[in-house]
Coordinates of C-alpha atoms in Angstrom, one line a residue:
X1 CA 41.8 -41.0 169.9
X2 CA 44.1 -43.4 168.9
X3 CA 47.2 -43.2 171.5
X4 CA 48.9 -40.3 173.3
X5 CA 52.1 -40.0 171.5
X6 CA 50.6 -39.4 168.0
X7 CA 50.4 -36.3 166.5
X8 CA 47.6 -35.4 164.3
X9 CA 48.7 -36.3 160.8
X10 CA 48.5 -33.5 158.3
X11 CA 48.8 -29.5 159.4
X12 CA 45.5 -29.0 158.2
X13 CA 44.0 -31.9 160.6
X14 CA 46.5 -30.8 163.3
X15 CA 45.3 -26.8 163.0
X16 CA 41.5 -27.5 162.6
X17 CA 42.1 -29.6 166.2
X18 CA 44.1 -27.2 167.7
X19 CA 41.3 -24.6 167.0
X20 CA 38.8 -26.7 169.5
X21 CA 41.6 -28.4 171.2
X22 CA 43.9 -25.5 172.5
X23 CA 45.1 -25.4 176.0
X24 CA 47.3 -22.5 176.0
X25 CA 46.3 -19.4 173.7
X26 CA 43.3 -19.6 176.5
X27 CA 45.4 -19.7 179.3
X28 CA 48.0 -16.9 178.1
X29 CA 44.7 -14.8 177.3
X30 CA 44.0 -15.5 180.9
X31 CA 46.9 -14.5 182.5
X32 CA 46.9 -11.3 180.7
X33 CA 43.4 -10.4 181.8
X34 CA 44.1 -11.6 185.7
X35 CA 41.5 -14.3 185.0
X36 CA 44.3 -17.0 186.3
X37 CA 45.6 -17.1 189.6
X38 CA 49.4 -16.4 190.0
X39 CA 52.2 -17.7 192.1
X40 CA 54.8 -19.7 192.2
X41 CA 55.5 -23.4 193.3
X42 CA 56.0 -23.6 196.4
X43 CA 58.5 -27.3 196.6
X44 CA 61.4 -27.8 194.6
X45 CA 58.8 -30.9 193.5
X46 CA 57.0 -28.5 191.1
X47 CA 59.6 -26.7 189.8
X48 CA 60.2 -27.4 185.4
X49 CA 62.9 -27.2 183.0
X50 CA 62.3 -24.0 180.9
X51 CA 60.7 -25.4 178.0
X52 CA 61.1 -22.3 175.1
X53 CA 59.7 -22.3 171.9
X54 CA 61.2 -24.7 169.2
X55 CA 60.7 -21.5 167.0
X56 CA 61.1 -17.5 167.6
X57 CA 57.9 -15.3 168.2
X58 CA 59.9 -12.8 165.8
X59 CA 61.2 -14.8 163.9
X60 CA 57.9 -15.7 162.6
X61 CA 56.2 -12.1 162.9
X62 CA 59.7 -11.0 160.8
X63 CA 58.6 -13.6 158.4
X64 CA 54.9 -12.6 158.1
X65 CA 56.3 -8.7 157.8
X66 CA 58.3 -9.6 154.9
X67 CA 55.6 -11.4 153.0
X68 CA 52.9 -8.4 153.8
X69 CA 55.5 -6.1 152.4
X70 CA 55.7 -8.1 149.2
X71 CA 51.9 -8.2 148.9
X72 CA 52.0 -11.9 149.7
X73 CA 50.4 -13.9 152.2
X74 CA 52.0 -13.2 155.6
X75 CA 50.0 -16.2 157.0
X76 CA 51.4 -18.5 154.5
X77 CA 55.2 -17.1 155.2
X78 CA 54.7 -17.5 159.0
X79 CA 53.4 -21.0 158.4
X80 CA 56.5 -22.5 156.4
X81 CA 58.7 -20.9 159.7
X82 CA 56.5 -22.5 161.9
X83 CA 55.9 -25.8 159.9
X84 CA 59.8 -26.3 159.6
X85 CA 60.4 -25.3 163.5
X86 CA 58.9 -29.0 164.8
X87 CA 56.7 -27.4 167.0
X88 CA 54.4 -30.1 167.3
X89 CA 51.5 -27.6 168.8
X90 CA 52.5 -24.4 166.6
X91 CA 50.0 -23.4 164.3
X92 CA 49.1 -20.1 162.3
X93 CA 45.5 -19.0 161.8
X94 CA 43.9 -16.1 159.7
X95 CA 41.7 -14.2 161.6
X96 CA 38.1 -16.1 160.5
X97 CA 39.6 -19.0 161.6
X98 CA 40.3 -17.5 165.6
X99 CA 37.4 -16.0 165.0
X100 CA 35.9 -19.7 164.8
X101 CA 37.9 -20.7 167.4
X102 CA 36.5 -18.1 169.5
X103 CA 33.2 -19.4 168.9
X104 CA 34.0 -22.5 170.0
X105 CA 35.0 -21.5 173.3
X106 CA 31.4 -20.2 173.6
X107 CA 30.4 -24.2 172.9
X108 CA 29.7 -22.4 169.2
X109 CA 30.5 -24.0 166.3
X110 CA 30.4 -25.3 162.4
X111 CA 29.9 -28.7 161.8
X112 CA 27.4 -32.4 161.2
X113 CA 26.9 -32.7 164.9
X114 CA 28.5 -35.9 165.2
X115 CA 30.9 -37.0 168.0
X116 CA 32.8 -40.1 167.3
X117 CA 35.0 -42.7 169.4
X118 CA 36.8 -45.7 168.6
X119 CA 34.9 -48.4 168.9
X120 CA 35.8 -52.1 170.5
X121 CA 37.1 -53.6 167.2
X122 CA 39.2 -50.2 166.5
X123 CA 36.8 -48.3 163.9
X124 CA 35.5 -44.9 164.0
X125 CA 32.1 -45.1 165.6
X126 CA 29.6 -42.3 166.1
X127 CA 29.3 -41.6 169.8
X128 CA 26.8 -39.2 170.2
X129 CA 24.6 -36.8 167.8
X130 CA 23.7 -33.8 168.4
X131 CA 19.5 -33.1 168.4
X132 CA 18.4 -31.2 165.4
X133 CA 21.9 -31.0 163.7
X134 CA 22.2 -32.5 159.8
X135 CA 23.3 -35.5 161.2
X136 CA 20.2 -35.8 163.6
X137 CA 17.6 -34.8 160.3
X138 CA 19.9 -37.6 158.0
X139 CA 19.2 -40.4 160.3
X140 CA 22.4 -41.2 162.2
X141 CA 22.5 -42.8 165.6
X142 CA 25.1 -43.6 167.9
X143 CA 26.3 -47.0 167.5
X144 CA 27.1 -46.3 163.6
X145 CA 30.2 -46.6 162.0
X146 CA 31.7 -44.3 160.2
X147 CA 33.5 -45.8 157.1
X148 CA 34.2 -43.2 154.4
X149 CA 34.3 -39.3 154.4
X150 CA 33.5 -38.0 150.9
X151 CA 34.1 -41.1 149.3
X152 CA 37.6 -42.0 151.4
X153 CA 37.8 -44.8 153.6
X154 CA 38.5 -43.4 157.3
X155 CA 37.5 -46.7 159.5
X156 CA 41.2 -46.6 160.2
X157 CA 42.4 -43.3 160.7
X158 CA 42.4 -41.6 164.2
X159 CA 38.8 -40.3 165.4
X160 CA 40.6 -36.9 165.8
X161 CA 41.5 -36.5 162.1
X162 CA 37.7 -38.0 161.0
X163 CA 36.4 -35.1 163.4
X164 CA 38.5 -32.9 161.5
X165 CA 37.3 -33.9 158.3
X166 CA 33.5 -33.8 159.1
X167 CA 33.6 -30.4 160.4
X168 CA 35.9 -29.4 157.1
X169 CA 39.0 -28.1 158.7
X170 CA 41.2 -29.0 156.5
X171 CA 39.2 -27.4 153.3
X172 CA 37.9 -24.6 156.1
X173 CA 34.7 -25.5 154.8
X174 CA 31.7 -22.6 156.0
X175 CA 28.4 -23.4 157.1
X176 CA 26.1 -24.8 153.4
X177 CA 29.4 -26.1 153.2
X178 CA 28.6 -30.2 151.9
X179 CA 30.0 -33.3 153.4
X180 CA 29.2 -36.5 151.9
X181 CA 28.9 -39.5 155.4
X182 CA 29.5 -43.3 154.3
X183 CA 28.4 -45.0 157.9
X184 CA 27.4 -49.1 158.4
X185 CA 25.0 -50.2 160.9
X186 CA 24.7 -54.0 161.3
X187 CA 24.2 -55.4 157.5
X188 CA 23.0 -51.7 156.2
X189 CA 25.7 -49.1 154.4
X190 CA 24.2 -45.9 153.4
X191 CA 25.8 -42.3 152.0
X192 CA 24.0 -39.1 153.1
X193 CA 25.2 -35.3 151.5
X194 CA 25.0 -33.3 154.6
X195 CA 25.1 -30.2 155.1
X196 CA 27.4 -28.4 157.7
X197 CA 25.6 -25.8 159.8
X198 CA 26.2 -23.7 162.8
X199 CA 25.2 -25.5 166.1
X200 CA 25.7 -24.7 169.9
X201 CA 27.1 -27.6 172.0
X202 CA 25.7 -28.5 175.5
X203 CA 29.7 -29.2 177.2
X204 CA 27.9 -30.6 180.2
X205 CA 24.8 -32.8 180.8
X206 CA 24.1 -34.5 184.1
X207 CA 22.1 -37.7 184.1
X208 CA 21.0 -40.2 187.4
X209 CA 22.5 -43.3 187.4
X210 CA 20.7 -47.0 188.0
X211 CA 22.4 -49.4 190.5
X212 CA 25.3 -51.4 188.8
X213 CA 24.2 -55.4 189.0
X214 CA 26.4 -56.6 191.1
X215 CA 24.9 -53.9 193.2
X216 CA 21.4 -55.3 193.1
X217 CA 21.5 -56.5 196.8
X218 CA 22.8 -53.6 198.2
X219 CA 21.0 -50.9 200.8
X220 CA 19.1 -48.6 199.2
X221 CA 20.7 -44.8 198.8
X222 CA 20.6 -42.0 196.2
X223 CA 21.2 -42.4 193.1
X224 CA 24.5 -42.1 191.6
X225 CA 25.2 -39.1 188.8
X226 CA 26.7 -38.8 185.7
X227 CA 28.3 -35.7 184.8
X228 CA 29.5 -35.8 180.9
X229 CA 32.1 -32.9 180.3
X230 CA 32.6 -33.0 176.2
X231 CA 35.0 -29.8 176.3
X232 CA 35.9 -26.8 178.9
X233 CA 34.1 -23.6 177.2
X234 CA 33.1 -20.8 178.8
X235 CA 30.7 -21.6 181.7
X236 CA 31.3 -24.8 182.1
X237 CA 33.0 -25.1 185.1
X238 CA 30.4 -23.6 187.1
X239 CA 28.1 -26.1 185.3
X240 CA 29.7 -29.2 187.4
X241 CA 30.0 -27.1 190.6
X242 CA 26.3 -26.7 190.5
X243 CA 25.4 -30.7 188.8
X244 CA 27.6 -31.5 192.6
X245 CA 26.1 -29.4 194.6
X246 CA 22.4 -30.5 193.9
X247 CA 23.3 -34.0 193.8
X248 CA 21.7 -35.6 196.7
X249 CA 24.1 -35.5 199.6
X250 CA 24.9 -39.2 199.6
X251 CA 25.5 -39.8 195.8
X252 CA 28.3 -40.3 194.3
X253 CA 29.6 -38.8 191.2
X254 CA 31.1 -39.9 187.8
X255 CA 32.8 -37.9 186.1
X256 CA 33.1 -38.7 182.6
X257 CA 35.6 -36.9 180.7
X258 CA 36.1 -39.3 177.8
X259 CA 36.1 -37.3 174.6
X260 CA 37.0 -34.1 176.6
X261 CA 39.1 -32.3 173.7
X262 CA 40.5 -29.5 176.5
X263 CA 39.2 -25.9 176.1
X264 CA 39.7 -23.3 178.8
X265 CA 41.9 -24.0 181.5
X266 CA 40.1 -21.7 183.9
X267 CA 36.9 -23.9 183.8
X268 CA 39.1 -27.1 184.6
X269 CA 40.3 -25.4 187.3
X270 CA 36.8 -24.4 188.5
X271 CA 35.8 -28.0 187.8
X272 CA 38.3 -28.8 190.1
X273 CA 37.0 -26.7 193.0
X274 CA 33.6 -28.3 192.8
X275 CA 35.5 -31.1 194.2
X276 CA 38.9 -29.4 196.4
X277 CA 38.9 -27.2 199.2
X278 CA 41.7 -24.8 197.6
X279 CA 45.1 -26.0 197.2
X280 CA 46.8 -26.8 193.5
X281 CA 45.7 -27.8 190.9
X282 CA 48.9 -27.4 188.3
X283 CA 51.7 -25.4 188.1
X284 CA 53.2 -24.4 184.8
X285 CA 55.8 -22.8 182.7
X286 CA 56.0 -19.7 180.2
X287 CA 59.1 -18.7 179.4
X288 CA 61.2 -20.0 182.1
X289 CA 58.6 -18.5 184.5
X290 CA 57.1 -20.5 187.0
X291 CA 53.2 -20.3 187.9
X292 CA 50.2 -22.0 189.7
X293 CA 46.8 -22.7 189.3
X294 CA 44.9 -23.5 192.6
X295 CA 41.5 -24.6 193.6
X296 CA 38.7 -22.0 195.5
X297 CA 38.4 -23.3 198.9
X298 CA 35.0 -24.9 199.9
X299 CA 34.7 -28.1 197.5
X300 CA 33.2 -31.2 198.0
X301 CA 35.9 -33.5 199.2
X302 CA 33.6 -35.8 200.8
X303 CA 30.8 -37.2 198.2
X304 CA 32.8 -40.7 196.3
X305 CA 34.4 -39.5 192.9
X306 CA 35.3 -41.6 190.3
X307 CA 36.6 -40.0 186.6
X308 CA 36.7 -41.8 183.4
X309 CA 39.3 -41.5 181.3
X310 CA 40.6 -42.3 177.8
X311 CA 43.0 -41.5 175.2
X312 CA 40.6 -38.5 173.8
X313 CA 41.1 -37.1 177.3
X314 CA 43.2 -34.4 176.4
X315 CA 44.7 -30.8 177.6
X316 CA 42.9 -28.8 180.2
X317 CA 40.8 -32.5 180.5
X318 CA 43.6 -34.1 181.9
X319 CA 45.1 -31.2 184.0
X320 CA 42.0 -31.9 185.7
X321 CA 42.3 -35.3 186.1
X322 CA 45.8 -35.0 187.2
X323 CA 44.9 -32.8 190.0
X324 CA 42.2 -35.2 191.2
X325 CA 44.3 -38.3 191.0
X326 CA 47.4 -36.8 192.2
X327 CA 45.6 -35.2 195.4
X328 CA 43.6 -38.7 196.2
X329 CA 40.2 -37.1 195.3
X330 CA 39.3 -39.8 192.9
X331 CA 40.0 -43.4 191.8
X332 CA 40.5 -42.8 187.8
X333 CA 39.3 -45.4 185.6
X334 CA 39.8 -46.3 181.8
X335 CA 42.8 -45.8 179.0
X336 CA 45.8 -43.7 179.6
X337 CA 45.1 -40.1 177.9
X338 CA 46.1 -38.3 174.9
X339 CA 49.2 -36.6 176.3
X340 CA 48.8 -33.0 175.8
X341 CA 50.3 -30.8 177.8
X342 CA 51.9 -28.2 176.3
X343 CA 51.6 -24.3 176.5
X344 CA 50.9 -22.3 173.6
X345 CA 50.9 -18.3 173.4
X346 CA 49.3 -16.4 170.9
X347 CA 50.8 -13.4 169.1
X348 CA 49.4 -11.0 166.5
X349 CA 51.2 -11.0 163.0
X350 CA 51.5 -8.3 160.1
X351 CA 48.8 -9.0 158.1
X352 CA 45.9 -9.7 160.6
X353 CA 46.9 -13.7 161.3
X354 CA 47.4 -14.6 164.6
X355 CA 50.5 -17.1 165.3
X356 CA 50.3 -19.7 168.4
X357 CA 53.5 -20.8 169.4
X358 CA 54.9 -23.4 172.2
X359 CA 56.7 -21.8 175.0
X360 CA 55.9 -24.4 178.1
X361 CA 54.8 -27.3 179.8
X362 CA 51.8 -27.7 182.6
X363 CA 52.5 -30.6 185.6
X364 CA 49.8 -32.0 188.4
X365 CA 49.9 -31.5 191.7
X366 CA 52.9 -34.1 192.1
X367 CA 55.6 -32.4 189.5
X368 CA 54.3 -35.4 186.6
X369 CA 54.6 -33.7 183.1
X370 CA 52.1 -35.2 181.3
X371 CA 53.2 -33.9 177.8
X372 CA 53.7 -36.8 175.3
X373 CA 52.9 -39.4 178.4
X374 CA 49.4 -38.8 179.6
X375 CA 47.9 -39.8 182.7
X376 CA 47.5 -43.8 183.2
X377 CA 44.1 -44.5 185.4
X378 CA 44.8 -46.2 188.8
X379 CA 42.2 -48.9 186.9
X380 CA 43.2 -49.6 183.4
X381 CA 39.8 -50.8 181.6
X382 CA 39.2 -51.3 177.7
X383 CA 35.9 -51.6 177.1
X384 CA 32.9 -51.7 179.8
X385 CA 34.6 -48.8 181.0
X386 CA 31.4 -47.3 182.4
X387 CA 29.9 -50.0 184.0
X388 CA 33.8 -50.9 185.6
X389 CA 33.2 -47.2 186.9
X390 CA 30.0 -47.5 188.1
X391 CA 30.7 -50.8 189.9
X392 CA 33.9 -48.9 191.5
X393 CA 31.4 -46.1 192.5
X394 CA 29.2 -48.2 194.2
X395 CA 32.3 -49.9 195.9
X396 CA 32.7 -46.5 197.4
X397 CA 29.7 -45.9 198.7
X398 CA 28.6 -43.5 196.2
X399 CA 26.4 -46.3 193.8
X400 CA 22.6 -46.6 194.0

């Protein structure tokens, strides 16, 4: 990601994000359904401007009416209210495209199977590929950049909008749906049509971790583990509460959540309680009215934690991380994060489109907003993040 103040260039790019990305329309679906615990702050620390909406709910629904009335597009007529409103976060979607952001929340979704990063020189580099997606079958590997997208150059542009533009959000491209990769690896460019399919994401994988060398000479112990969260959908909370709790008892744990594009706020907050015994985890706004979000009691507060960070870190991602740093549960390590931290609520328009609009902001555990700022790391590392992680681990008492 290429710094947490940016915004993600055109609507298109911005709404295809948003629909993997959101924080909110989760965590207002959640508090309608009791799935979110209520309350209050309960210092003066916590408490938050009332942050409204830079644009009406009716407004826009009064917009969408109008349109649907004239047989037009009440989609397109709440999207020109919502696109002049500066509501960086606002976005319209018809209903197959909550639909597909529905999906993803199940870790469902269409795509190449490609995850990207920026890479040390500042190009778009492929981070990970998915097993058995058209990416996979065409031959990518990690390691390769990504140079052109259907024949435009995109070495430069932020990895969000490249993500974007692979999985065809801004054409909402359907699964057949053909993408033509330019990538480099060493001396070698080649072009490969895929084609965009429907895959299933694994959000968490756990993985044992070798000693760091400068650990070489040390006593013998457990190994440490990785735990890699790529987004919060459903279930995968509970995913790093079990990963922690059969660790061995002496490990330590890193918790990598660069990448992590947000998701559901409810599995951060579980996250949270594999490693809190209760307390907060963020307190937030809707509307003026204030509310919480605390950890179940009986985490691991014990085992060494370290969390690595960078600026695709973003949303429920780094309410998590906020909580842990904030509450001294973890020594953070890498870039400073995206800087989203916004609420969104969704409302049902005329027409059948569904209109998500920005009426709050979240804070850790210490009253810091973290919209527009992100979270610095207590260790700011550029690259040889993970092994600086690692190395801290060990430090702790938590390495191999």
């Amino acid at each position: 990601m290429s710094g947490p103040t940016q915004c993600f260039g055109p609507r298109g790019v911005r709404r295809g994000a948003a629909l993997t990305l959101v924080f909110a329309g989760v965590l207002a679906t959640g508090a309608v359904t009791g799935s979110l615990p209520r309350g209050s702050a309960k210092s003066d620390s916590f408490a938050t401007r009332s942050v409204a909406s830079t644009v009406d709910r009716d407004e826009v629904a009064d917009a969408a009416a109008r349109a649907v009335a004239d047989g037009k597009s009440g989609k397109e007529a709440a999207e020109e209210v919502v696109s002049r409103s500066g509501d960086r976060w606002g976005a319209v979607y018809d209903e197959r495209q909550y639909e597909e952001f529905e999906q993803a929340l199940d870790g469902s979704y269409t795509g190449v199977g490609i995850a990207a990063k920026r890479s040390a020189d500042g190009l778009v580099e492929v981070a990970r590929v998915q097993p058995g997606s058209p990416a996979d079958r065409a031959g990518v590997e990690p390691g390769d950049l990504i140079r052109t997208i259907d024949g435009h150059r995109v070495d430069k542009r932020p990895v969000a909008e490249v993500v974007a533009l692979l999985r065809g959000d801004r054409t909402e491209a359907a699964e057949g749906s053909t993408v033509v990769l330019g990538t480099e690896r060493g001396d070698r460019r080649r072009t490969e049509t895929l084609h965009r399919a429907r895959l299933t994401t694994e959000a968490v994988t756990v993985r044992r971790l070798g000693p760091p060398a400068s650990a070489s000479s040390a006593p013998s112990s457990s190994p440490a583990v990785m735990i890699e969260v790529d987004s919060f959908t459903r279930g995968s909370g509970a995913k790093v509460r079990d990963a922690v709790r059969g660790a061995p008892s002496d490990a330590g744990v890193l918790l990598d959540l660069r990448g992590n594009s947000g998701g559901l706020v409810t599995e951060a907050v579980t996250a949270a309680s594999a490693f809190l015994d209760g307390g907060l985890v963020a307190t937030y706004d809707v509307h003026g009215e204030q509310r919480a979000l605390y950890a179940e009691p009986g985490g691991d507060t014990d085992r060494p934690l370290v969390v690595l960070v960078d600026g695709g870190t973003m949303s429920a991602a780094e309410l998590l991380t906020g909580a842990l740093q904030d509450r001294g549960r973890a020594v953070t390590v890498g870039s400073r994060t995206f800087g989203k931290g916004s609420v969104q609520m969704p409302s049902k328009l005329p027409g059948g489109s569904v209109a998500e609009l920005t009426v709050g902001h979240y804070r850790t555990p210490a009253g810091r907003s973290v919209d527009e700022r992100g979270i610095t790391p207590d260790l700011a590392v550029g690259s040889g993040a993970e092994q600086r992680a690692e190395t801290v681990l060990s430090g702790l008492g938590g390495g191999s």
